[in-house]
Short mmCIF file of C-alpha atoms and ligand atoms in Angstrom, two decimals:
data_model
loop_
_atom_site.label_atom_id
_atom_site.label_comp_id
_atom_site.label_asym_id
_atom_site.label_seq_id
_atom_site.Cartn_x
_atom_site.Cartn_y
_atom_site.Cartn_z
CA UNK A 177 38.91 -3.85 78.56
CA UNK A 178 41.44 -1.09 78.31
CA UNK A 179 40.87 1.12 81.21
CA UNK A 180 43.19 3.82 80.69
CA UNK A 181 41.14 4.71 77.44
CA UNK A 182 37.67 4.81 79.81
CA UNK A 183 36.46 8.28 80.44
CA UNK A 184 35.89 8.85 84.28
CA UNK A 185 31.95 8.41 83.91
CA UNK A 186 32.76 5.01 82.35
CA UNK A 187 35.39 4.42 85.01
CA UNK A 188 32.61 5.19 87.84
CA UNK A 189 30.23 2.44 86.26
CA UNK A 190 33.00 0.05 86.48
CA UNK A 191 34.09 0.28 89.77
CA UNK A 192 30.32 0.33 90.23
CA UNK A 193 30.11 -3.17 88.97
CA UNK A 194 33.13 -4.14 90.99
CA UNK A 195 30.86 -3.34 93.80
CA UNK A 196 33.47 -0.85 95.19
CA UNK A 197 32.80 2.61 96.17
CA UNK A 198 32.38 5.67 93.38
CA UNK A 199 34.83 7.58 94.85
CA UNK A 200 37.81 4.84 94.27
CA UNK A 201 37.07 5.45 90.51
CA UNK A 202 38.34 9.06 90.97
CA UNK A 203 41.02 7.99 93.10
CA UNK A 204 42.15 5.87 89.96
CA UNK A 205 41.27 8.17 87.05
CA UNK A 206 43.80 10.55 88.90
CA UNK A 207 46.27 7.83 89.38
CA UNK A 208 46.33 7.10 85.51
CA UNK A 209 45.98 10.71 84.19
CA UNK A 210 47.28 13.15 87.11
CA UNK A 211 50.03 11.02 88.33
CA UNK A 212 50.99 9.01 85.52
CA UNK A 213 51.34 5.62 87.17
CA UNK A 214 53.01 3.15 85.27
CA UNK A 215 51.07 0.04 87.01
CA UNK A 216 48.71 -0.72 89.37
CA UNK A 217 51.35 -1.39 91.94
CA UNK A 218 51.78 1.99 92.33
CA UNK A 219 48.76 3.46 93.42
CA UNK A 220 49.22 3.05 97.07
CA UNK A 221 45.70 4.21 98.39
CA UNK A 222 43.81 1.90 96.78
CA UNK A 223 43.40 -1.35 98.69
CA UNK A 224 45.53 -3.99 97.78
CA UNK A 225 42.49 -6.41 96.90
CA UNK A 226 41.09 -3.51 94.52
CA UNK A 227 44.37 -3.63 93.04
CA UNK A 228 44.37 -7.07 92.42
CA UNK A 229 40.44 -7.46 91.11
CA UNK A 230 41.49 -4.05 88.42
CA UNK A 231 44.55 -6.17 87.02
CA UNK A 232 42.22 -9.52 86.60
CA UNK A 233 39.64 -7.88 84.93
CA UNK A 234 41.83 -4.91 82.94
CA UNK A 235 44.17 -4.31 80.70
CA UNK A 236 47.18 -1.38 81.63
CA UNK A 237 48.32 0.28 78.66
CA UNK A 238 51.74 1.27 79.54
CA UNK A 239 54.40 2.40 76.63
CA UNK A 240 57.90 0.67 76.52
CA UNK A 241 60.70 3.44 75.72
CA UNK A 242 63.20 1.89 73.38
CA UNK A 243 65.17 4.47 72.86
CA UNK A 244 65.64 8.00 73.13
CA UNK A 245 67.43 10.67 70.71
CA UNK A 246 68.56 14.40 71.96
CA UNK A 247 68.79 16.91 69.60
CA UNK A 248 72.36 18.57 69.46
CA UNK A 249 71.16 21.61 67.71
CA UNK A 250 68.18 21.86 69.74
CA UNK A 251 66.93 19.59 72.43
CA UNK A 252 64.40 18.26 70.21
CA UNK A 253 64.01 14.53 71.58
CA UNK A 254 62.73 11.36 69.68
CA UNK A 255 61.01 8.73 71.39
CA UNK A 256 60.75 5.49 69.95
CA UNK A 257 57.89 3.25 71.97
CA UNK A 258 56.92 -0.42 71.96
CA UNK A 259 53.33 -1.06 71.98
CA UNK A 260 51.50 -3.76 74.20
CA UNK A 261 51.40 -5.74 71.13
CA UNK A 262 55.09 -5.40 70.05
CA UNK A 263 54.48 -2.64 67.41
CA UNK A 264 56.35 0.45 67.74
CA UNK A 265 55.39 3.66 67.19
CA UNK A 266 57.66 7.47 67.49
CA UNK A 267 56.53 10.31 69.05
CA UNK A 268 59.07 14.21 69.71
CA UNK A 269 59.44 16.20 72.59
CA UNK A 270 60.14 19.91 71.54
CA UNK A 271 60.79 22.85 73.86
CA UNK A 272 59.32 26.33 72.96
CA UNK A 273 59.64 29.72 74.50
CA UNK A 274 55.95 29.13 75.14
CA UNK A 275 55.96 25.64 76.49
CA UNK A 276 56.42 22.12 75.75
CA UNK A 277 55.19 20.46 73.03
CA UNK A 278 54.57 16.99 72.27
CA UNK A 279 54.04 15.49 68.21
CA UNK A 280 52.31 12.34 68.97
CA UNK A 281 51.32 9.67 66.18
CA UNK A 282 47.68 8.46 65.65
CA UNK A 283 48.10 5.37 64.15
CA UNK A 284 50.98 2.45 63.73
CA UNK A 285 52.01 3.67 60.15
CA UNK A 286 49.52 4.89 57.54
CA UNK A 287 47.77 4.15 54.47
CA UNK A 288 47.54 7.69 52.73
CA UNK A 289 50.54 6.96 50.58
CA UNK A 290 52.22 10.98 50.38
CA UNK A 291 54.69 10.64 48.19
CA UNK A 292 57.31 12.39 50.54
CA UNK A 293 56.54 11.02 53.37
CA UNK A 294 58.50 7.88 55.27
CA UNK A 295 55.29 6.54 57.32
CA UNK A 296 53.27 5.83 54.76
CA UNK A 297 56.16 3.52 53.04
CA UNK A 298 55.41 0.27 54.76
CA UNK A 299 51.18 0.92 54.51
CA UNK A 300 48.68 0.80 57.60
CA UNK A 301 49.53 -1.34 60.64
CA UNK A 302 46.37 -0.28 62.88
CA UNK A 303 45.26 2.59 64.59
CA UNK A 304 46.02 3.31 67.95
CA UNK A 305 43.61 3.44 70.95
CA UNK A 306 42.95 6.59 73.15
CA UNK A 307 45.28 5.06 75.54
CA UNK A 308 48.26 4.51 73.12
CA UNK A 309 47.66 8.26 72.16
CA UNK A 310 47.80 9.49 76.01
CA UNK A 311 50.53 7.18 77.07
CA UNK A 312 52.89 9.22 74.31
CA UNK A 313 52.41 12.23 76.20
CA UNK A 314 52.32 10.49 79.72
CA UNK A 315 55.93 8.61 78.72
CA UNK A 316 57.31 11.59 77.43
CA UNK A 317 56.37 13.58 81.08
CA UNK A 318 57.33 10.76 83.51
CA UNK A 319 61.03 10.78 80.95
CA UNK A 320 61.75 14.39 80.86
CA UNK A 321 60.22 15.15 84.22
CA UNK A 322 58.52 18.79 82.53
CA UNK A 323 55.12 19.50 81.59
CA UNK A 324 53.64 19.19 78.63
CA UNK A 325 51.50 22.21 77.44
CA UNK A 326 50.85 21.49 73.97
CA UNK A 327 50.02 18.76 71.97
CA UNK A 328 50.47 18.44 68.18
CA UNK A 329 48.74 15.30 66.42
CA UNK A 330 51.17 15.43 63.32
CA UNK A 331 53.40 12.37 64.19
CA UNK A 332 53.07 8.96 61.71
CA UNK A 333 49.51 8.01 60.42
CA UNK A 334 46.49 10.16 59.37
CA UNK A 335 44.08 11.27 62.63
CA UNK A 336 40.87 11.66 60.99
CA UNK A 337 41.55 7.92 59.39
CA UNK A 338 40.85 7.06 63.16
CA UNK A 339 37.98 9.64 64.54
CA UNK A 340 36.72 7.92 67.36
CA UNK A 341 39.80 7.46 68.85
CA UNK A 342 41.15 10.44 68.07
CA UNK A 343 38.08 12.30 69.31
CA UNK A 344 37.91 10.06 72.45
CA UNK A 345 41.63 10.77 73.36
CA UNK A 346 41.18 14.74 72.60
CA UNK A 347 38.58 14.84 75.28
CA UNK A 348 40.71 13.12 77.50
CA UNK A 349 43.66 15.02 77.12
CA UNK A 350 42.07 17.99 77.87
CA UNK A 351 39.61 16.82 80.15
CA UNK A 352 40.09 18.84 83.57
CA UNK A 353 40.36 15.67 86.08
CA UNK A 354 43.12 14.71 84.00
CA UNK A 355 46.50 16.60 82.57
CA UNK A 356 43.64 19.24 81.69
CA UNK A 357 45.99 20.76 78.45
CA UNK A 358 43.90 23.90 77.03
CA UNK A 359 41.88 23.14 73.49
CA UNK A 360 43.95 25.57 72.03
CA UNK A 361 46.64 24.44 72.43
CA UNK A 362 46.00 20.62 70.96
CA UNK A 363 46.46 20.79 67.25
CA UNK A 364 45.49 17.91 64.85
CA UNK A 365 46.81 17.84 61.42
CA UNK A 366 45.22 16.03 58.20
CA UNK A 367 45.71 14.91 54.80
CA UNK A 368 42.01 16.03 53.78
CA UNK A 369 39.43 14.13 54.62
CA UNK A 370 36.84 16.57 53.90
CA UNK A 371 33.34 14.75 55.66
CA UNK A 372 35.79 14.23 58.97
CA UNK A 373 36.50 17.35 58.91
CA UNK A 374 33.45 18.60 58.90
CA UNK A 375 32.63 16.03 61.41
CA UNK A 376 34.76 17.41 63.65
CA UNK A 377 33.81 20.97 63.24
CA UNK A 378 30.51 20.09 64.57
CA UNK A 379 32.07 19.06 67.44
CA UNK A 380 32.74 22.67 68.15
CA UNK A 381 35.94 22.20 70.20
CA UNK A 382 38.75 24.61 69.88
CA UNK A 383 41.45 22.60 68.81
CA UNK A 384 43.60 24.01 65.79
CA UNK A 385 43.07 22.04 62.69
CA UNK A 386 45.80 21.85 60.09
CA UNK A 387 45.54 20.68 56.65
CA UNK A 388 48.59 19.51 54.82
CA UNK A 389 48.06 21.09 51.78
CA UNK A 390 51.44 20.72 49.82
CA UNK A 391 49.99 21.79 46.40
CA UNK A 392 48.23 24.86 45.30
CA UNK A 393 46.30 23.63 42.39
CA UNK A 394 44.58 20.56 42.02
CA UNK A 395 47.16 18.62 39.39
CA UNK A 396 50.19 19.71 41.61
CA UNK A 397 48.44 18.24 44.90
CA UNK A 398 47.70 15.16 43.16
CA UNK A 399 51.26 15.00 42.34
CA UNK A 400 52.16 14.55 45.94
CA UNK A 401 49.46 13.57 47.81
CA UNK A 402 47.19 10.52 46.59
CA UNK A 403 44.12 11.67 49.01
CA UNK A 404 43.87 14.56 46.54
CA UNK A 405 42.18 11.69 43.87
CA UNK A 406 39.42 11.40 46.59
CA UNK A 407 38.52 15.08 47.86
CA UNK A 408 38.94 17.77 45.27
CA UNK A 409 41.09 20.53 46.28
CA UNK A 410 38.30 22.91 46.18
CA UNK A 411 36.20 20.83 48.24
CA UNK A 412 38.99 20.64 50.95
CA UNK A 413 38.98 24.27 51.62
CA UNK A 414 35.40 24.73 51.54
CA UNK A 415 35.97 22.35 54.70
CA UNK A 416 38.51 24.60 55.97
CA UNK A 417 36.01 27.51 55.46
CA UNK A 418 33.93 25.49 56.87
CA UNK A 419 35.51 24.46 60.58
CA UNK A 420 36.42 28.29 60.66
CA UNK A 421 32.63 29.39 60.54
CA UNK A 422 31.28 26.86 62.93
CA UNK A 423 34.73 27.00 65.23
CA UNK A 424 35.89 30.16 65.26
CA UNK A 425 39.45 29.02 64.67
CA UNK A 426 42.10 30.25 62.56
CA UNK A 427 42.95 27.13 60.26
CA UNK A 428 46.64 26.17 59.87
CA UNK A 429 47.96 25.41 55.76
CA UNK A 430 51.26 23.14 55.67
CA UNK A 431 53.11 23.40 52.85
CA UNK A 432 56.15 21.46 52.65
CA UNK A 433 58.18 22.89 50.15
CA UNK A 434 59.91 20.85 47.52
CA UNK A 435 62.83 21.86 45.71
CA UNK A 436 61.63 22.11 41.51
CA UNK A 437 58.20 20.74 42.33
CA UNK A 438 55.77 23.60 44.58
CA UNK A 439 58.22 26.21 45.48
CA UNK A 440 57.74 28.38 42.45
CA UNK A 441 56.50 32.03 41.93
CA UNK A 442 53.81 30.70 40.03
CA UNK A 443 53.03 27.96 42.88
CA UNK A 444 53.12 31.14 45.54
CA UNK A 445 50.59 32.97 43.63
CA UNK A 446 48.00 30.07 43.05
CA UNK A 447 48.22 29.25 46.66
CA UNK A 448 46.94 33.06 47.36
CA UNK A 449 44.09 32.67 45.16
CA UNK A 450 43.62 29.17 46.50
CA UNK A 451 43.84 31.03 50.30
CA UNK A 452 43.23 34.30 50.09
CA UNK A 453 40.19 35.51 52.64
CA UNK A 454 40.63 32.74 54.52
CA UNK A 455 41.13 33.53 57.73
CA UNK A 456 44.16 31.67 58.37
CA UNK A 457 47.91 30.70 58.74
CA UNK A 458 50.50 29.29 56.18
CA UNK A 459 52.92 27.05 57.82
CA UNK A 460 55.98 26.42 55.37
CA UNK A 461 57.71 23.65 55.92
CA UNK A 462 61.26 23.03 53.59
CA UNK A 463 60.52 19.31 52.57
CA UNK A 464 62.60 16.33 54.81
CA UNK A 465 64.12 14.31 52.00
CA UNK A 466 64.08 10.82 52.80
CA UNK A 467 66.01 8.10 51.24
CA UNK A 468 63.73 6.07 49.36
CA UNK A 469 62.76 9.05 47.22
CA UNK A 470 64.32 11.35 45.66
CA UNK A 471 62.29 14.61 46.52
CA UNK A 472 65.14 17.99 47.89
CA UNK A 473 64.13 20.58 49.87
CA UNK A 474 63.59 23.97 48.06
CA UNK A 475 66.72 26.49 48.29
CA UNK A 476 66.87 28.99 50.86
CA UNK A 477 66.26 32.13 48.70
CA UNK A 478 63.18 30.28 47.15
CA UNK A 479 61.77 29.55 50.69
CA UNK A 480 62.25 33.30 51.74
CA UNK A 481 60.77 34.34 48.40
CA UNK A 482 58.05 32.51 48.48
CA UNK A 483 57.05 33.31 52.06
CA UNK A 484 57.48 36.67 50.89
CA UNK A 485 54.92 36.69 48.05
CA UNK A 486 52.64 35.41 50.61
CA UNK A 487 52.95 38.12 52.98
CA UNK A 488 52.73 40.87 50.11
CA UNK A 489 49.26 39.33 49.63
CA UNK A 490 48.48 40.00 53.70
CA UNK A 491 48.83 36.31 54.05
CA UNK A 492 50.37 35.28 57.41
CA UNK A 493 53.34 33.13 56.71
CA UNK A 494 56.31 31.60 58.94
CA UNK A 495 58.60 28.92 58.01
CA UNK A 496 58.81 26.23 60.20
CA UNK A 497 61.92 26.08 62.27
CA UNK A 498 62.71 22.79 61.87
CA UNK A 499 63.72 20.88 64.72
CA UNK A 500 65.76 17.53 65.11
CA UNK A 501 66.80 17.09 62.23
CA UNK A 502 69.89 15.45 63.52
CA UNK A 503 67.67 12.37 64.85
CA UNK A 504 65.86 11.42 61.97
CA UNK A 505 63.46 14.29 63.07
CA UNK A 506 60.89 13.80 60.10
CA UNK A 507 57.59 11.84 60.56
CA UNK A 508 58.19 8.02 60.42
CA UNK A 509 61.77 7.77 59.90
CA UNK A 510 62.55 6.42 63.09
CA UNK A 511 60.14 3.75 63.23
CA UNK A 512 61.06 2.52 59.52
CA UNK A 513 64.68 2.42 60.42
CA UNK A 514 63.57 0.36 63.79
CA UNK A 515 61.95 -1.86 61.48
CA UNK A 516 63.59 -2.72 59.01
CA UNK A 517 67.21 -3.14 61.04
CA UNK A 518 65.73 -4.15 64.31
CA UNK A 519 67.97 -2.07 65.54
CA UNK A 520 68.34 1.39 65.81
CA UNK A 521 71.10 2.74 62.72
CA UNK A 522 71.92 6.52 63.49
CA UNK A 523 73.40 9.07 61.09
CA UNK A 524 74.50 11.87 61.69
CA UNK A 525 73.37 14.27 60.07
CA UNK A 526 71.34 12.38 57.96
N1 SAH B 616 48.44 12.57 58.29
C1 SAH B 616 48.46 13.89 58.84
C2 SAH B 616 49.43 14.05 60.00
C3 SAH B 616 50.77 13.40 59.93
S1 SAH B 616 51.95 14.11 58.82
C4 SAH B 616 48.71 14.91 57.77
O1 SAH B 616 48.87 14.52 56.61
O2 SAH B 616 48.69 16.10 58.04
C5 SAH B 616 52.39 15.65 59.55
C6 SAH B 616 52.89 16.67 58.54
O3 SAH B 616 54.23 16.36 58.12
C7 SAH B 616 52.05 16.74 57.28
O4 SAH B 616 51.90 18.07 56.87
C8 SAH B 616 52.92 15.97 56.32
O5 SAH B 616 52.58 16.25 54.99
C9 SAH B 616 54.31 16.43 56.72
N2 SAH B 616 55.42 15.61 56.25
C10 SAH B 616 55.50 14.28 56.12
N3 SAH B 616 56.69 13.89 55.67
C11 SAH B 616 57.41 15.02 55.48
C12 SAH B 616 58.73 15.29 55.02
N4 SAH B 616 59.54 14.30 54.63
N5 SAH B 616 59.13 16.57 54.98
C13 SAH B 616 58.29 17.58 55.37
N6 SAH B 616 57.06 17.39 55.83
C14 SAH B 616 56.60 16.12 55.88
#
């Protein structure tokens, strides 16, 4: 059993069934999710025969770093982290003027196929556990020494392809006995899965949801975004409309822009019908290329335009600063290079 995924209520029954006192299960919850410990070794007020019976009977997901790449242009820093089971998976560590964010993946690689993207290349691995998903964040705290304050869900893999999890690790994360990060400020991002969505509305938290919408008509989603086959694009932002009403939140749109393909005036003006009303926020995003396809990033000017029509409309608009883009800042490129070389290959500038 993993017991760093074990909420503290489970925790208590196991140490019940250990026959040890409840309190001890506290004692450990904070050990694992205040404190960060690494092992068991280190949590010097539990007896050393409690110690002993929890690494018989448990498993102690800890994350391997395997490298780390700093940002020169902004601090941005890329983790890349072995897995218990010799997988590897990337998480990013970006500074703010509001805080400290951490982009953490949900699963190892993905099976949603976006046409732009680099983790979808290689297909799903697995998903991660609650544990994996905390130990990014712990890992990235115990390396850089700061706090982290916000958490996005927007690394490789596709969150609402793994609810339980995901759900299970979102209560955790913000759970108070443990690094006790504010709802708001946890953000999970997703392709479209328009019943998980909804799903997750009804669980009336108030995270942010984001939905990578890329496309402002139905035939141009399609284009990039396979998912779009499954859920119509209508029925996606009914969702969206949807986890607003029963949330209260403002819902984030991505929309990488791609240079020829969605960053027209035409494509600016469907997406305000498409959007318009909503109560929400367009996140544009100019489009990573990546080598195995052949996608550019839209012009400046067109970016600025296009923002622009957006805002005539009363649309609220930004574009994305985009961080580390010197270390292969763009979801799954790490990884895939990891794989593939066994070895980490950096460009600069790439
Ligand atoms: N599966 C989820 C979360 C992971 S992807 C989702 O689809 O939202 C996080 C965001 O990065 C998504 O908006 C995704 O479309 C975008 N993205 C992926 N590859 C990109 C690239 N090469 N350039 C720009 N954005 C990219």
């Amino acid at each position: 059993m993993d017991i760093k995924s074990l909420s503290l209520d489970e925790l208590k029954t196991e140490i019940g069934k250990l026959g040890e006192k409840p309190y001890r299960a506290k004692q450990l919850y904070e050990w694992m999710h205040v404190k960060l410990a690494r092992s068991y070794d280190e949590m010097t007020n539990l007896p050393k025969s409690l110690r002993e019976k929890l690494a018989e009977n448990y498993e102690y997901t800890s994350l391997k770093e395997v490298t780390v790449q700093t940002s020169k242009l902004d601090g941005t820093r890329k983790f890349l982290f072995e897995l218990p089971d010799g997988n590897f998976v990337e998480s990013v560590w970006m500074q703010y003027h509001h805080g400290n964010s951490v982009c953490i993946s949900s699963q190892v690689g993905c099976r949603m196929g976006c046409r732009f993207c680099a983790s979808t290349l290689d297909g799903l691995e697995r998903n991660l556990t609650p544990s994996e998903m905390l130990e990014q964040i712990y890992a990235i705290s115990r390396s850089t020494g700061e706090r982290v304050s916000n958490v996005v869900v927007m690394g490789t893999g596709e969150p609402l392809d793994n609810y339980d999890n995901l759900l299970r690790f979102i209560q955790m994360v913000t759970d108070e006995n443990g690094l006790n990060i504010s709802q708001r400020n946890v953000t999970v991002s997703t392709c479209g899965i328009v019943e998980n969505m909804k799903r997750l509305a009804d669980e009336r938290l108030q995270i942010t949801l984001a939905l990578s919408l890329h496309g402002s008509t139905q035939a141009k989603r399609q284009e990039l975004m396979p998912i779009a086959g499954k859920y119509e694009i209508d029925e996606v932002i009914d969702a969206c409309r949807y986890y607003f009403d029963r949330t209260g939140r403002r819902v984030t749109f991505e929309y990488s822009l791609v240079g020829g393909v969605n960053d027209t005036d035409e494509d600016a003006e469907n997406l305000c019908s498409l959007v318009g009303g909503l109560n929400c926020h367009v996140n544009l995003i100019p489009v990573n290329p990546i080598r195995e396809r052949d996608y550019v990033e839209s012009e400046r000017r067109n970016v600025l335009n296009f923002q622009h029509k957006l805002e005539k409309r009363h649309i609220n608009a930004t574009v994305r600063r985009e961080m580390g883009r010197d270390i292969d800042g763009a979801c799954g490129q790490l990884r895939r290079r990891h794989a593939k070389s066994g070895q980490l290959e950096i460009c600069p500038g790439d």
